[in-house]
Amino acid sequence: MKRILKVFVILIAVLGALFVWYDQSRSFFKATNGQYITMWKRYGGTCYLIPGKYYGITKPKDGYIETSNLGYLTIYYSDKLPHLILLSKESNYDYKSSNPINKKYLFEDYISNKEKYKPIIYKENAEKFSDINNDASFLSINILEGYATDGTGRTQR
């Protein structure tokens, strides 16, 4: 009986450790301008995208994007807008953004403000997605597959 209890406790401990390992795993992606984004896919289908490298064990209080683990999102940066991170939803899954209290940067939707931001991000006669200005950069993040593509076309896992 003691042996069965010992095996059961070890099995529960291993399963618990695997759950914690899966729930706390993150990916860090770097845009061509040097900015990092943390992708934290949580158990239950929620993903947090957090500017910089985030190592906390609880959900961030502010300054993050919350979306589905199945989503696809593009994040734009521009030296002309140093305190703004533009978001473009590329899938049917919505996102929620929570701006930081300290206003170090703000999230704004690129699609609904396209006329305003397109000349800042893209070259005048842009034909391709990668035809961005020299002072702009982007990360296209495929959350489901767990990778991001930067402005040079390089894939990061």
PDB file of N, CA and C in Angstrom, residues 16-76:
ATOM      1  N   GLY A  16       2.232  17.683 -12.222  1.00  0.00           N
ATOM      2  CA  GLY A  16       2.214  19.083 -11.781  1.00  0.00           C
ATOM      3  C   GLY A  16       3.388  19.868 -12.337  1.00  0.00           C
ATOM      4  N   ALA A  17       4.578  19.257 -12.319  1.00  0.00           N
ATOM      5  CA  ALA A  17       5.766  19.927 -12.864  1.00  0.00           C
ATOM      6  C   ALA A  17       5.621  20.158 -14.366  1.00  0.00           C
ATOM      7  N   LEU A  18       5.078  19.191 -15.091  1.00  0.00           N
ATOM      8  CA  LEU A  18       4.860  19.361 -16.525  1.00  0.00           C
ATOM      9  C   LEU A  18       3.855  20.480 -16.811  1.00  0.00           C
ATOM     10  N   PHE A  19       2.803  20.562 -16.022  1.00  0.00           N
ATOM     11  CA  PHE A  19       1.811  21.619 -16.184  1.00  0.00           C
ATOM     12  C   PHE A  19       2.454  22.989 -15.956  1.00  0.00           C
ATOM     13  N   VAL A  20       3.215  23.134 -14.883  1.00  0.00           N
ATOM     14  CA  VAL A  20       3.882  24.406 -14.580  1.00  0.00           C
ATOM     15  C   VAL A  20       4.875  24.748 -15.687  1.00  0.00           C
ATOM     16  N   TRP A  21       5.633  23.770 -16.152  1.00  0.00           N
ATOM     17  CA  TRP A  21       6.609  24.010 -17.220  1.00  0.00           C
ATOM     18  C   TRP A  21       5.907  24.510 -18.478  1.00  0.00           C
ATOM     19  N   TYR A  22       4.802  23.864 -18.858  1.00  0.00           N
ATOM     20  CA  TYR A  22       4.069  24.277 -20.049  1.00  0.00           C
ATOM     21  C   TYR A  22       3.467  25.665 -19.868  1.00  0.00           C
ATOM     22  N   ASP A  23       2.867  25.920 -18.731  1.00  0.00           N
ATOM     23  CA  ASP A  23       2.187  27.186 -18.492  1.00  0.00           C
ATOM     24  C   ASP A  23       3.162  28.359 -18.375  1.00  0.00           C
ATOM     25  N   GLN A  24       4.382  28.117 -17.962  1.00  0.00           N
ATOM     26  CA  GLN A  24       5.335  29.199 -17.750  1.00  0.00           C
ATOM     27  C   GLN A  24       6.340  29.356 -18.902  1.00  0.00           C
ATOM     28  N   SER A  25       6.210  28.579 -19.967  1.00  0.00           N
ATOM     29  CA  SER A  25       7.163  28.693 -21.073  1.00  0.00           C
ATOM     30  C   SER A  25       6.831  29.914 -21.924  1.00  0.00           C
ATOM     31  N   ARG A  26       7.879  30.573 -22.400  1.00  0.00           N
ATOM     32  CA  ARG A  26       7.743  31.811 -23.180  1.00  0.00           C
ATOM     33  C   ARG A  26       8.696  31.807 -24.358  1.00  0.00           C
ATOM     34  N   SER A  27       8.383  32.663 -25.304  1.00  0.00           N
ATOM     35  CA  SER A  27       9.277  32.897 -26.436  1.00  0.00           C
ATOM     36  C   SER A  27       9.559  34.388 -26.483  1.00  0.00           C
ATOM     37  N   PHE A  28      10.790  34.739 -26.864  1.00  0.00           N
ATOM     38  CA  PHE A  28      11.195  36.132 -26.981  1.00  0.00           C
ATOM     39  C   PHE A  28      11.549  36.391 -28.442  1.00  0.00           C
ATOM     40  N   PHE A  29      10.934  37.423 -29.021  1.00  0.00           N
ATOM     41  CA  PHE A  29      11.187  37.777 -30.409  1.00  0.00           C
ATOM     42  C   PHE A  29      11.763  39.185 -30.466  1.00  0.00           C
ATOM     43  N   LYS A  30      12.732  39.358 -31.369  1.00  0.00           N
ATOM     44  CA  LYS A  30      13.411  40.651 -31.489  1.00  0.00           C
ATOM     45  C   LYS A  30      13.140  41.259 -32.860  1.00  0.00           C
ATOM     46  N   ALA A  31      12.623  42.482 -32.857  1.00  0.00           N
ATOM     47  CA  ALA A  31      12.400  43.218 -34.107  1.00  0.00           C
ATOM     48  C   ALA A  31      13.742  43.767 -34.592  1.00  0.00           C
ATOM     49  N   THR A  32      13.785  44.218 -35.828  1.00  0.00           N
ATOM     50  CA  THR A  32      15.034  44.728 -36.386  1.00  0.00           C
ATOM     51  C   THR A  32      15.502  46.016 -35.709  1.00  0.00           C
ATOM     52  N   ASN A  33      14.611  46.701 -34.990  1.00  0.00           N
ATOM     53  CA  ASN A  33      15.017  47.913 -34.272  1.00  0.00           C
ATOM     54  C   ASN A  33      15.558  47.591 -32.871  1.00  0.00           C
ATOM     55  N   GLY A  34      15.639  46.315 -32.520  1.00  0.00           N
ATOM     56  CA  GLY A  34      16.191  45.916 -31.225  1.00  0.00           C
ATOM     57  C   GLY A  34      15.160  45.720 -30.128  1.00  0.00           C
ATOM     58  N   GLN A  35      13.890  46.024 -30.394  1.00  0.00           N
ATOM     59  CA  GLN A  35      12.834  45.866 -29.402  1.00  0.00           C
ATOM     60  C   GLN A  35      12.435  44.396 -29.289  1.00  0.00           C
ATOM     61  N   TYR A  36      12.211  43.955 -28.056  1.00  0.00           N
ATOM     62  CA  TYR A  36      11.777  42.579 -27.817  1.00  0.00           C
ATOM     63  C   TYR A  36      10.282  42.529 -27.505  1.00  0.00           C
ATOM     64  N   ILE A  37       9.686  41.399 -27.841  1.00  0.00           N
ATOM     65  CA  ILE A  37       8.302  41.075 -27.466  1.00  0.00           C
ATOM     66  C   ILE A  37       8.341  39.688 -26.833  1.00  0.00           C
ATOM     67  N   THR A  38       7.689  39.558 -25.690  1.00  0.00           N
ATOM     68  CA  THR A  38       7.546  38.254 -25.049  1.00  0.00           C
ATOM     69  C   THR A  38       6.203  37.669 -25.449  1.00  0.00           C
ATOM     70  N   MET A  39       6.229  36.434 -25.945  1.00  0.00           N
ATOM     71  CA  MET A  39       4.997  35.717 -26.242  1.00  0.00           C
ATOM     72  C   MET A  39       4.830  34.643 -25.172  1.00  0.00           C
ATOM     73  N   TRP A  40       3.771  34.773 -24.380  1.00  0.00           N
ATOM     74  CA  TRP A  40       3.514  33.855 -23.283  1.00  0.00           C
ATOM     75  C   TRP A  40       2.185  33.167 -23.516  1.00  0.00           C
ATOM     76  N   LYS A  41       2.245  31.963 -24.041  1.00  0.00           N
ATOM     77  CA  LYS A  41       1.045  31.170 -24.291  1.00  0.00           C
ATOM     78  C   LYS A  41       0.682  30.443 -23.002  1.00  0.00           C
ATOM     79  N   ARG A  42      -0.494  30.726 -22.498  1.00  0.00           N
ATOM     80  CA  ARG A  42      -0.942  30.146 -21.230  1.00  0.00           C
ATOM     81  C   ARG A  42      -1.891  28.995 -21.469  1.00  0.00           C
ATOM     82  N   TYR A  43      -1.976  28.148 -20.482  1.00  0.00           N
ATOM     83  CA  TYR A  43      -2.921  27.040 -20.503  1.00  0.00           C
ATOM     84  C   TYR A  43      -4.333  27.632 -20.516  1.00  0.00           C
ATOM     85  N   GLY A  44      -5.199  27.089 -21.314  1.00  0.00           N
ATOM     86  CA  GLY A  44      -6.566  27.595 -21.402  1.00  0.00           C
ATOM     87  C   GLY A  44      -6.812  28.404 -22.660  1.00  0.00           C
ATOM     88  N   GLY A  45      -5.810  28.565 -23.525  1.00  0.00           N
ATOM     89  CA  GLY A  45      -6.012  29.229 -24.801  1.00  0.00           C
ATOM     90  C   GLY A  45      -5.757  30.720 -24.828  1.00  0.00           C
ATOM     91  N   THR A  46      -5.164  31.277 -23.788  1.00  0.00           N
ATOM     92  CA  THR A  46      -4.869  32.713 -23.747  1.00  0.00           C
ATOM     93  C   THR A  46      -3.385  32.941 -23.994  1.00  0.00           C
ATOM     94  N   CYS A  47      -3.093  33.967 -24.757  1.00  0.00           N
ATOM     95  CA  CYS A  47      -1.710  34.351 -25.018  1.00  0.00           C
ATOM     96  C   CYS A  47      -1.524  35.810 -24.641  1.00  0.00           C
ATOM     97  N   TYR A  48      -0.394  36.113 -23.992  1.00  0.00           N
ATOM     98  CA  TYR A  48      -0.033  37.483 -23.660  1.00  0.00           C
ATOM     99  C   TYR A  48       1.188  37.863 -24.483  1.00  0.00           C
ATOM    100  N   LEU A  49       1.123  39.010 -25.135  1.00  0.00           N
ATOM    101  CA  LEU A  49       2.267  39.588 -25.822  1.00  0.00           C
ATOM    102  C   LEU A  49       2.666  40.816 -25.022  1.00  0.00           C
ATOM    103  N   ILE A  50       3.907  40.797 -24.525  1.00  0.00           N
ATOM    104  CA  ILE A  50       4.359  41.840 -23.610  1.00  0.00           C
ATOM    105  C   ILE A  50       5.628  42.470 -24.175  1.00  0.00           C
ATOM    106  N   PRO A  51       5.656  43.793 -24.341  1.00  0.00           N
ATOM    107  CA  PRO A  51       6.879  44.441 -24.807  1.00  0.00           C
ATOM    108  C   PRO A  51       8.031  44.190 -23.831  1.00  0.00           C
ATOM    109  N   GLY A  52       9.205  43.919 -24.379  1.00  0.00           N
ATOM    110  CA  GLY A  52      10.376  43.610 -23.569  1.00  0.00           C
ATOM    111  C   GLY A  52      10.403  42.132 -23.214  1.00  0.00           C
ATOM    112  N   LYS A  53      11.308  41.771 -22.332  1.00  0.00           N
ATOM    113  CA  LYS A  53      11.402  40.391 -21.853  1.00  0.00           C
ATOM    114  C   LYS A  53      10.709  40.308 -20.505  1.00  0.00           C
ATOM    115  N   TYR A  54       9.656  39.525 -20.435  1.00  0.00           N
ATOM    116  CA  TYR A  54       8.853  39.405 -19.221  1.00  0.00           C
ATOM    117  C   TYR A  54       9.073  38.033 -18.600  1.00  0.00           C
ATOM    118  N   TYR A  55       9.481  38.031 -17.322  1.00  0.00           N
ATOM    119  CA  TYR A  55       9.760  36.786 -16.613  1.00  0.00           C
ATOM    120  C   TYR A  55       8.817  36.546 -15.442  1.00  0.00           C
ATOM    121  N   GLY A  56       7.827  37.392 -15.231  1.00  0.00           N
ATOM    122  CA  GLY A  56       6.916  37.246 -14.103  1.00  0.00           C
ATOM    123  C   GLY A  56       6.136  35.940 -14.168  1.00  0.00           C
ATOM    124  N   ILE A  57       5.681  35.472 -13.013  1.00  0.00           N
ATOM    125  CA  ILE A  57       4.930  34.212 -12.978  1.00  0.00           C
ATOM    126  C   ILE A  57       3.419  34.438 -12.961  1.00  0.00           C
ATOM    127  N   THR A  58       2.993  35.681 -12.859  1.00  0.00           N
ATOM    128  CA  THR A  58       1.575  36.004 -12.916  1.00  0.00           C
ATOM    129  C   THR A  58       1.308  36.919 -14.104  1.00  0.00           C
ATOM    130  N   LYS A  59       0.056  37.018 -14.471  1.00  0.00           N
ATOM    131  CA  LYS A  59      -0.361  37.888 -15.574  1.00  0.00           C
ATOM    132  C   LYS A  59       0.128  39.313 -15.295  1.00  0.00           C
ATOM    133  N   PRO A  60       0.664  39.999 -16.303  1.00  0.00           N
ATOM    134  CA  PRO A  60       1.089  41.383 -16.085  1.00  0.00           C
ATOM    135  C   PRO A  60      -0.093  42.256 -15.668  1.00  0.00           C
ATOM    136  N   LYS A  61       0.179  43.264 -14.862  1.00  0.00           N
ATOM    137  CA  LYS A  61      -0.885  44.164 -14.411  1.00  0.00           C
ATOM    138  C   LYS A  61      -1.340  45.103 -15.528  1.00  0.00           C
ATOM    139  N   ASP A  62      -0.403  45.548 -16.354  1.00  0.00           N
ATOM    140  CA  ASP A  62      -0.716  46.439 -17.463  1.00  0.00           C
ATOM    141  C   ASP A  62       0.387  46.340 -18.506  1.00  0.00           C
ATOM    142  N   GLY A  63       0.183  46.979 -19.645  1.00  0.00           N
ATOM    143  CA  GLY A  63       1.194  47.006 -20.690  1.00  0.00           C
ATOM    144  C   GLY A  63       1.338  45.687 -21.430  1.00  0.00           C
ATOM    145  N   TYR A  64       0.224  45.099 -21.839  1.00  0.00           N
ATOM    146  CA  TYR A  64       0.276  43.822 -22.554  1.00  0.00           C
ATOM    147  C   TYR A  64      -0.866  43.730 -23.557  1.00  0.00           C
ATOM    148  N   ILE A  65      -0.772  42.735 -24.434  1.00  0.00           N
ATOM    149  CA  ILE A  65      -1.814  42.421 -25.398  1.00  0.00           C
ATOM    150  C   ILE A  65      -2.305  41.025 -25.056  1.00  0.00           C
ATOM    151  N   GLU A  66      -3.599  40.849 -24.949  1.00  0.00           N
ATOM    152  CA  GLU A  66      -4.174  39.537 -24.670  1.00  0.00           C
ATOM    153  C   GLU A  66      -4.943  39.069 -25.899  1.00  0.00           C
ATOM    154  N   THR A  67      -4.644  37.859 -26.342  1.00  0.00           N
ATOM    155  CA  THR A  67      -5.301  37.309 -27.520  1.00  0.00           C
ATOM    156  C   THR A  67      -5.408  35.794 -27.383  1.00  0.00           C
ATOM    157  N   SER A  68      -5.876  35.166 -28.431  1.00  0.00           N
ATOM    158  CA  SER A  68      -6.025  33.711 -28.451  1.00  0.00           C
ATOM    159  C   SER A  68      -4.702  33.045 -28.812  1.00  0.00           C
ATOM    160  N   ASN A  69      -4.518  31.821 -28.358  1.00  0.00           N
ATOM    161  CA  ASN A  69      -3.342  31.037 -28.746  1.00  0.00           C
ATOM    162  C   ASN A  69      -3.373  30.662 -30.225  1.00  0.00           C
ATOM    163  N   LEU A  70      -4.469  30.942 -30.903  1.00  0.00           N
ATOM    164  CA  LEU A  70      -4.624  30.614 -32.310  1.00  0.00           C
ATOM    165  C   LEU A  70      -4.422  31.831 -33.212  1.00  0.00           C
ATOM    166  N   GLY A  71      -4.204  32.998 -32.631  1.00  0.00           N
ATOM    167  CA  GLY A  71      -4.164  34.246 -33.381  1.00  0.00           C
ATOM    168  C   GLY A  71      -2.900  34.474 -34.177  1.00  0.00           C
ATOM    169  N   TYR A  72      -2.928  35.558 -34.942  1.00  0.00           N
ATOM    170  CA  TYR A  72      -1.818  36.013 -35.760  1.00  0.00           C
ATOM    171  C   TYR A  72      -1.858  37.531 -35.711  1.00  0.00           C
ATOM    172  N   LEU A  73      -0.772  38.150 -35.298  1.00  0.00           N
ATOM    173  CA  LEU A  73      -0.759  39.589 -35.062  1.00  0.00           C
ATOM    174  C   LEU A  73       0.527  40.195 -35.605  1.00  0.00           C
ATOM    175  N   THR A  74       0.449  41.382 -36.178  1.00  0.00           N
ATOM    176  CA  THR A  74       1.634  42.103 -36.612  1.00  0.00           C
ATOM    177  C   THR A  74       1.798  43.329 -35.724  1.00  0.00           C
ATOM    178  N   ILE A  75       3.033  43.537 -35.273  1.00  0.00           N
ATOM    179  CA  ILE A  75       3.361  44.655 -34.398  1.00  0.00           C
ATOM    180  C   ILE A  75       4.336  45.557 -35.149  1.00  0.00           C
ATOM    181  N   TYR A  76       3.995  46.838 -35.232  1.00  0.00           N
ATOM    182  CA  TYR A  76       4.825  47.816 -35.940  1.00  0.00           C
ATOM    183  C   TYR A  76       5.473  48.776 -34.957  1.00  0.00           C
TER     184      TYR A  76
END
